[in-house]
CSV table of C-alpha atoms in Angstrom, one decimal:
chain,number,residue,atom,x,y,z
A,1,UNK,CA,111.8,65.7,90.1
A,2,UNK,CA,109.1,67.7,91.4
A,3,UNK,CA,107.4,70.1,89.1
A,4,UNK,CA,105.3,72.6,88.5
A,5,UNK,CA,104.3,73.3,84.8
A,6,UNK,CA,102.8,76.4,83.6
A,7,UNK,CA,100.3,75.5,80.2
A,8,UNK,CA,101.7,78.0,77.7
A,9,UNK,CA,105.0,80.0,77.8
A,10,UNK,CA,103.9,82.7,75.1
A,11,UNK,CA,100.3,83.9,74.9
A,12,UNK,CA,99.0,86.7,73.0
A,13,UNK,CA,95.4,87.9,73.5
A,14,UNK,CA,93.1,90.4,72.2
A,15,UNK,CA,92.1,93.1,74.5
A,16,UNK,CA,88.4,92.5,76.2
A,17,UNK,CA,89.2,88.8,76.0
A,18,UNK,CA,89.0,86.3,79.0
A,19,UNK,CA,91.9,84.8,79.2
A,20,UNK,CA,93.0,81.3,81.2
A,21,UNK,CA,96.8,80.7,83.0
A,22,UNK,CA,96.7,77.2,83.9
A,23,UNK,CA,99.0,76.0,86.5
A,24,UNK,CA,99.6,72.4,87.7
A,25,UNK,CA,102.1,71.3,90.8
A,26,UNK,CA,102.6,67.2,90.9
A,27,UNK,CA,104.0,67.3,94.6
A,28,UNK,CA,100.5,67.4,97.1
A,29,UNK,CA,101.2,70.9,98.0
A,30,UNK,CA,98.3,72.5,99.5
A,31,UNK,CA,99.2,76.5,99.1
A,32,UNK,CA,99.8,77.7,95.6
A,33,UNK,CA,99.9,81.3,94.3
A,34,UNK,CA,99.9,83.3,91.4
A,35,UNK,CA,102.4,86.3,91.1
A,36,UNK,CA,102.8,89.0,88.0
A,37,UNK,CA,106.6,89.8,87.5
A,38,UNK,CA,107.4,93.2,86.1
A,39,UNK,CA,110.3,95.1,85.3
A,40,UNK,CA,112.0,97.2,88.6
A,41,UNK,CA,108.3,96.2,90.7
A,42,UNK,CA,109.8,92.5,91.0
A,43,UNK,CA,107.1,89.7,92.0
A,44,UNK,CA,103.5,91.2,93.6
A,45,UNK,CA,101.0,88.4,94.3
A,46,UNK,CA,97.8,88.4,92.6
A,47,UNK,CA,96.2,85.6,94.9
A,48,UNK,CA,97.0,82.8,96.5
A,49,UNK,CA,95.0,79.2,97.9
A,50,UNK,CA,95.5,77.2,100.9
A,51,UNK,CA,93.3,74.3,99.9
A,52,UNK,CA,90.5,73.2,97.1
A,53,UNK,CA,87.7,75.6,96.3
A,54,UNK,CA,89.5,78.4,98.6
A,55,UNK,CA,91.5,81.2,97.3
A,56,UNK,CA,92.4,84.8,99.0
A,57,UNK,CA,93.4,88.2,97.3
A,58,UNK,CA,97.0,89.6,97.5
A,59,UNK,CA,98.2,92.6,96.7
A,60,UNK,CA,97.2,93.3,93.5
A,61,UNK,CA,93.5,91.3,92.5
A,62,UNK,CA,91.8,93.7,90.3
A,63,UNK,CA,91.2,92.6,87.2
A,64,UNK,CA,92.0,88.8,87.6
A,65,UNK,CA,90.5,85.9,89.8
A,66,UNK,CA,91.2,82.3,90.4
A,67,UNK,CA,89.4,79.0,90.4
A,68,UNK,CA,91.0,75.8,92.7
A,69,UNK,CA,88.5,73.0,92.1
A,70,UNK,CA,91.6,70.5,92.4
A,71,UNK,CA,94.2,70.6,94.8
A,72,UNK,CA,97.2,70.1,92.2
A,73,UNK,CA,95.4,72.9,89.8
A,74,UNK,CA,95.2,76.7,89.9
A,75,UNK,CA,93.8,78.8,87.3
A,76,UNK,CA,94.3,82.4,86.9
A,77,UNK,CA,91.2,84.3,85.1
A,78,UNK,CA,91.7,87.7,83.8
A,79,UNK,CA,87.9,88.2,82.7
A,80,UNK,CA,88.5,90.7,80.5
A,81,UNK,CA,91.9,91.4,79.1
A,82,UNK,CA,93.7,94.7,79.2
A,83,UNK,CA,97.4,96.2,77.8
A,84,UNK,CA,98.2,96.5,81.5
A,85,UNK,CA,98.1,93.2,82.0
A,86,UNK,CA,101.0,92.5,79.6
A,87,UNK,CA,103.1,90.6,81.7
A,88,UNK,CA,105.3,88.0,82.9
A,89,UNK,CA,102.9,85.7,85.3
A,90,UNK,CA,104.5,83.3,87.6
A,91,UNK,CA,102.6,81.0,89.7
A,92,UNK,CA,104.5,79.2,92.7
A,93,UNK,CA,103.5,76.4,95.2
A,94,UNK,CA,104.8,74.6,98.6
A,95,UNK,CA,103.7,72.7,101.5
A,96,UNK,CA,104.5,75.2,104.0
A,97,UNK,CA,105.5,78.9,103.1
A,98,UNK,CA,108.6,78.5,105.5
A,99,UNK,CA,110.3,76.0,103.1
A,100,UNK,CA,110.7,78.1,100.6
A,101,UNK,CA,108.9,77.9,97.1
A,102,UNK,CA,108.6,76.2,93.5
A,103,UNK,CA,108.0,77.9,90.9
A,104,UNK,CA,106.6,77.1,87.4
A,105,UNK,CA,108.5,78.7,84.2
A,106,UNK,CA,105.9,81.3,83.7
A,107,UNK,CA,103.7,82.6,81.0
A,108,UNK,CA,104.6,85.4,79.2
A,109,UNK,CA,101.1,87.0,78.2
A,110,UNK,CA,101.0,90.1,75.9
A,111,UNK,CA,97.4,91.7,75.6
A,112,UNK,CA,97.3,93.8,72.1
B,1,UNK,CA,103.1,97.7,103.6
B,2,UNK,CA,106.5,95.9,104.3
B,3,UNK,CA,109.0,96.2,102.0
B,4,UNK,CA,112.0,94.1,100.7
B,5,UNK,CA,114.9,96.4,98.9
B,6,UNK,CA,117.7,95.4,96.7
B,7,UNK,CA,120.1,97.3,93.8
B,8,UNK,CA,118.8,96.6,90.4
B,9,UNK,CA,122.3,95.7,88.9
B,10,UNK,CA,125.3,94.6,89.6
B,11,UNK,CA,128.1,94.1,87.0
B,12,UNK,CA,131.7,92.1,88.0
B,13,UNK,CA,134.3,90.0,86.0
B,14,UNK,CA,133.9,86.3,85.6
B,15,UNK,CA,136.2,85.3,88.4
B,16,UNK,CA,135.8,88.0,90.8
B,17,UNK,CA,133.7,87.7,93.7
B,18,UNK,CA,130.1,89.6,93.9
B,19,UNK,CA,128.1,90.4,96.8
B,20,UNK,CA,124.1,91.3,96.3
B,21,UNK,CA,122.6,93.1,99.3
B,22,UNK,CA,119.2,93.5,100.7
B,23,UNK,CA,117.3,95.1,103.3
B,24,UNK,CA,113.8,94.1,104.3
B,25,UNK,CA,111.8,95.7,107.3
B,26,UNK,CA,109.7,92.4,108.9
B,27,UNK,CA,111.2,91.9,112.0
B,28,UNK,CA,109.4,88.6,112.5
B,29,UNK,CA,110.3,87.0,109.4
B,30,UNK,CA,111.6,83.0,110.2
B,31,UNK,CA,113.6,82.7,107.0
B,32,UNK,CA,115.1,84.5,104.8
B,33,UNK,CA,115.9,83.7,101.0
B,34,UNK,CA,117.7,84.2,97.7
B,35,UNK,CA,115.9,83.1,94.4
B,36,UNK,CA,118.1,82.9,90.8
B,37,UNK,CA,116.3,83.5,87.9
B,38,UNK,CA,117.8,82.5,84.7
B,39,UNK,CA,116.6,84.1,81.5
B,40,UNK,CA,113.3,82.9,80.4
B,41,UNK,CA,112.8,80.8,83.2
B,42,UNK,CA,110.8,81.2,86.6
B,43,UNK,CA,112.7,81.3,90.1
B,44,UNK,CA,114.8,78.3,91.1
B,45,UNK,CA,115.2,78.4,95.6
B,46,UNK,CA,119.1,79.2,96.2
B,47,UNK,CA,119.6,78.9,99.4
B,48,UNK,CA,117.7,80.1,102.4
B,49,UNK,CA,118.8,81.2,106.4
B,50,UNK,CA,117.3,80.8,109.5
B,51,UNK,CA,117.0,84.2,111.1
B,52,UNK,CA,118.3,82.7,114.0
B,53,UNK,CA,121.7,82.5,111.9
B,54,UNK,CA,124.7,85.0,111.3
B,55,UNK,CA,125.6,83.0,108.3
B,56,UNK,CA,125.7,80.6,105.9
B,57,UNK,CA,127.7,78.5,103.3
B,58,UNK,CA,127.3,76.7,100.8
B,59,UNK,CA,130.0,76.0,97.9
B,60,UNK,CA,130.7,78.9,96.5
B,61,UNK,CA,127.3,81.0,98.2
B,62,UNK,CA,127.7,82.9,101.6
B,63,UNK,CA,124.7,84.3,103.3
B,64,UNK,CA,125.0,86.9,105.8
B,65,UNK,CA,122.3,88.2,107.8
B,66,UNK,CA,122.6,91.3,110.6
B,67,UNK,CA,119.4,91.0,112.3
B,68,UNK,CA,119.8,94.7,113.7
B,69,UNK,CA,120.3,96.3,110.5
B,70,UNK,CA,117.7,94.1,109.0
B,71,UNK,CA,120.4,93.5,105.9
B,72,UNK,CA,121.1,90.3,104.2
B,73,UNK,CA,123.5,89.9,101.8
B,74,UNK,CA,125.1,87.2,99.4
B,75,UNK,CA,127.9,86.4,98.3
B,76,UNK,CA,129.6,84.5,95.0
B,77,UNK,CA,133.0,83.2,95.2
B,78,UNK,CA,134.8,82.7,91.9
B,79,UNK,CA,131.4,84.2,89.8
B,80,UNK,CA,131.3,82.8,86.5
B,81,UNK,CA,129.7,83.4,83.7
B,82,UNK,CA,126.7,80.7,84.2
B,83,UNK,CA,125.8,83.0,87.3
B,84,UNK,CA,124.6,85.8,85.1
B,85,UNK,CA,121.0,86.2,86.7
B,86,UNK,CA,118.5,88.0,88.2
B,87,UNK,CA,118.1,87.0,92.1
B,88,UNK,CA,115.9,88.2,94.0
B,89,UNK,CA,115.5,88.3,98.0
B,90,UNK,CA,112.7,87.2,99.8
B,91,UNK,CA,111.2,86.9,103.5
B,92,UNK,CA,108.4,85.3,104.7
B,93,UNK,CA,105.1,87.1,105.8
B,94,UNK,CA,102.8,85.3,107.7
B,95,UNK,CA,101.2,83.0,105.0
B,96,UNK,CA,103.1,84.2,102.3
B,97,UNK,CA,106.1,85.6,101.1
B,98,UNK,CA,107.4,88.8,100.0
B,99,UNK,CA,110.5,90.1,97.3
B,100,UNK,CA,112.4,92.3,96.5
B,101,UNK,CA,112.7,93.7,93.1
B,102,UNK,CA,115.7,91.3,92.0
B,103,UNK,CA,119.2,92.5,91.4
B,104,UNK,CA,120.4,92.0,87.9
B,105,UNK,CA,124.1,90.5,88.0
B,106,UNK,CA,126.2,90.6,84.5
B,107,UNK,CA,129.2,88.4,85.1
B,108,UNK,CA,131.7,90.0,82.2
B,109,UNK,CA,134.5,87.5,80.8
């Protein structure tokens, strides 16, 4: 069963922390992205990679950034924690954004 | 930017049928989607439609999409209470893809 496993499901954090979502996908995709999920705003993507070492900004980067140093790893860095960053954060991946994608369970980070 | 629109909740009794609609404005979008998200959980792939298509079945889920309109809809025979959800539309945009907000459906015995 293909997967993709978010590291924690609950984090709480401290604000002015830096703070690391892991996110690993077993099935060779090369796109993965990272989306925040928030009540009535539904899913806006953060960023998103097409391969190793590359990564582009989506819709809403401030505050965060990403590191892909493996092709089955993305890591979402918020560098220095804030309340508005309490969220739900989903990160997704596929082989080709036309079949669809799969998502991780998501990390529920609270920032106090 | 382009955006994807949907109800925020829809209520029916466990039996009935329930239809969730959406309207998105990317005319070039290849496919279409519907995500479910249980509670606590991230979004599971539902079932997905060419934009070549009208429509499309599958068990118990009916797509519809009017191209002209740019409205896509989804249907739920026989809802049941395991269907409670949040599900969320979706359309591809370029090289990535784009949601709605996600339409809250409470299925009531």
């Amino acid at each position: 069963d293909v997967k993709v496993t978010q590291s924690s499901r609950y984090l709480v954090k401290r604000t002015g922390e830096k703070v690391f979502l892991e996110c690993v996908q077993d099935m060779d995709h090369e796109n993965m992205f990272w989306y925040r999920q928030d009540p009535g705003l539904g899913l806006r993507l953060i960023y998103f990679s097409y391969d190793v070492k590359m990564k582009e900004k989506g819709d809403i980067p401030e505050g965060y950034s990403v590191s892909r140093e493996k092709k089955e790893r993305f890591s979402l860095i918020l560098e220095s924690a804030s309340t508005n960053q309490t969220s739900m954060y989903l990160c997704a991946s596929t082989l080709n954004v036309e079949y669809g994608y799969t998502f991780g369970s998501g990390t529920r980070l609270t920032v106090v | 930017g382009e955006d994807v629109e949907q109800s925020l909740f829809l209520s029916v009794r466990e039996g009935d049928s329930s239809v969730i609609n959406c309207t998105y404005t990317d005319s070039s979008s290849t496919y279409l989607y519907w995500y479910k998200q249980e509670p606590g959980a991230g979004l599971q792939l539902l079932t997905y439609i060419f934009s070549n298509m009208d429509m499309k079945q599958d068990q118990r889920l009916t797509v519809l999409l009017n191209k002209k309109d740019k409205h896509l809809s989804l249907r739920i025979a026989d809802t049941q209470t395991g269907d409670s959800a949040i599900y969320f539309c979706a359309e591809n945009d370029n090289n990535d893809m784009r949601f709605g907000a996600g339409t809250r459906l409470t299925v009531k015995p």
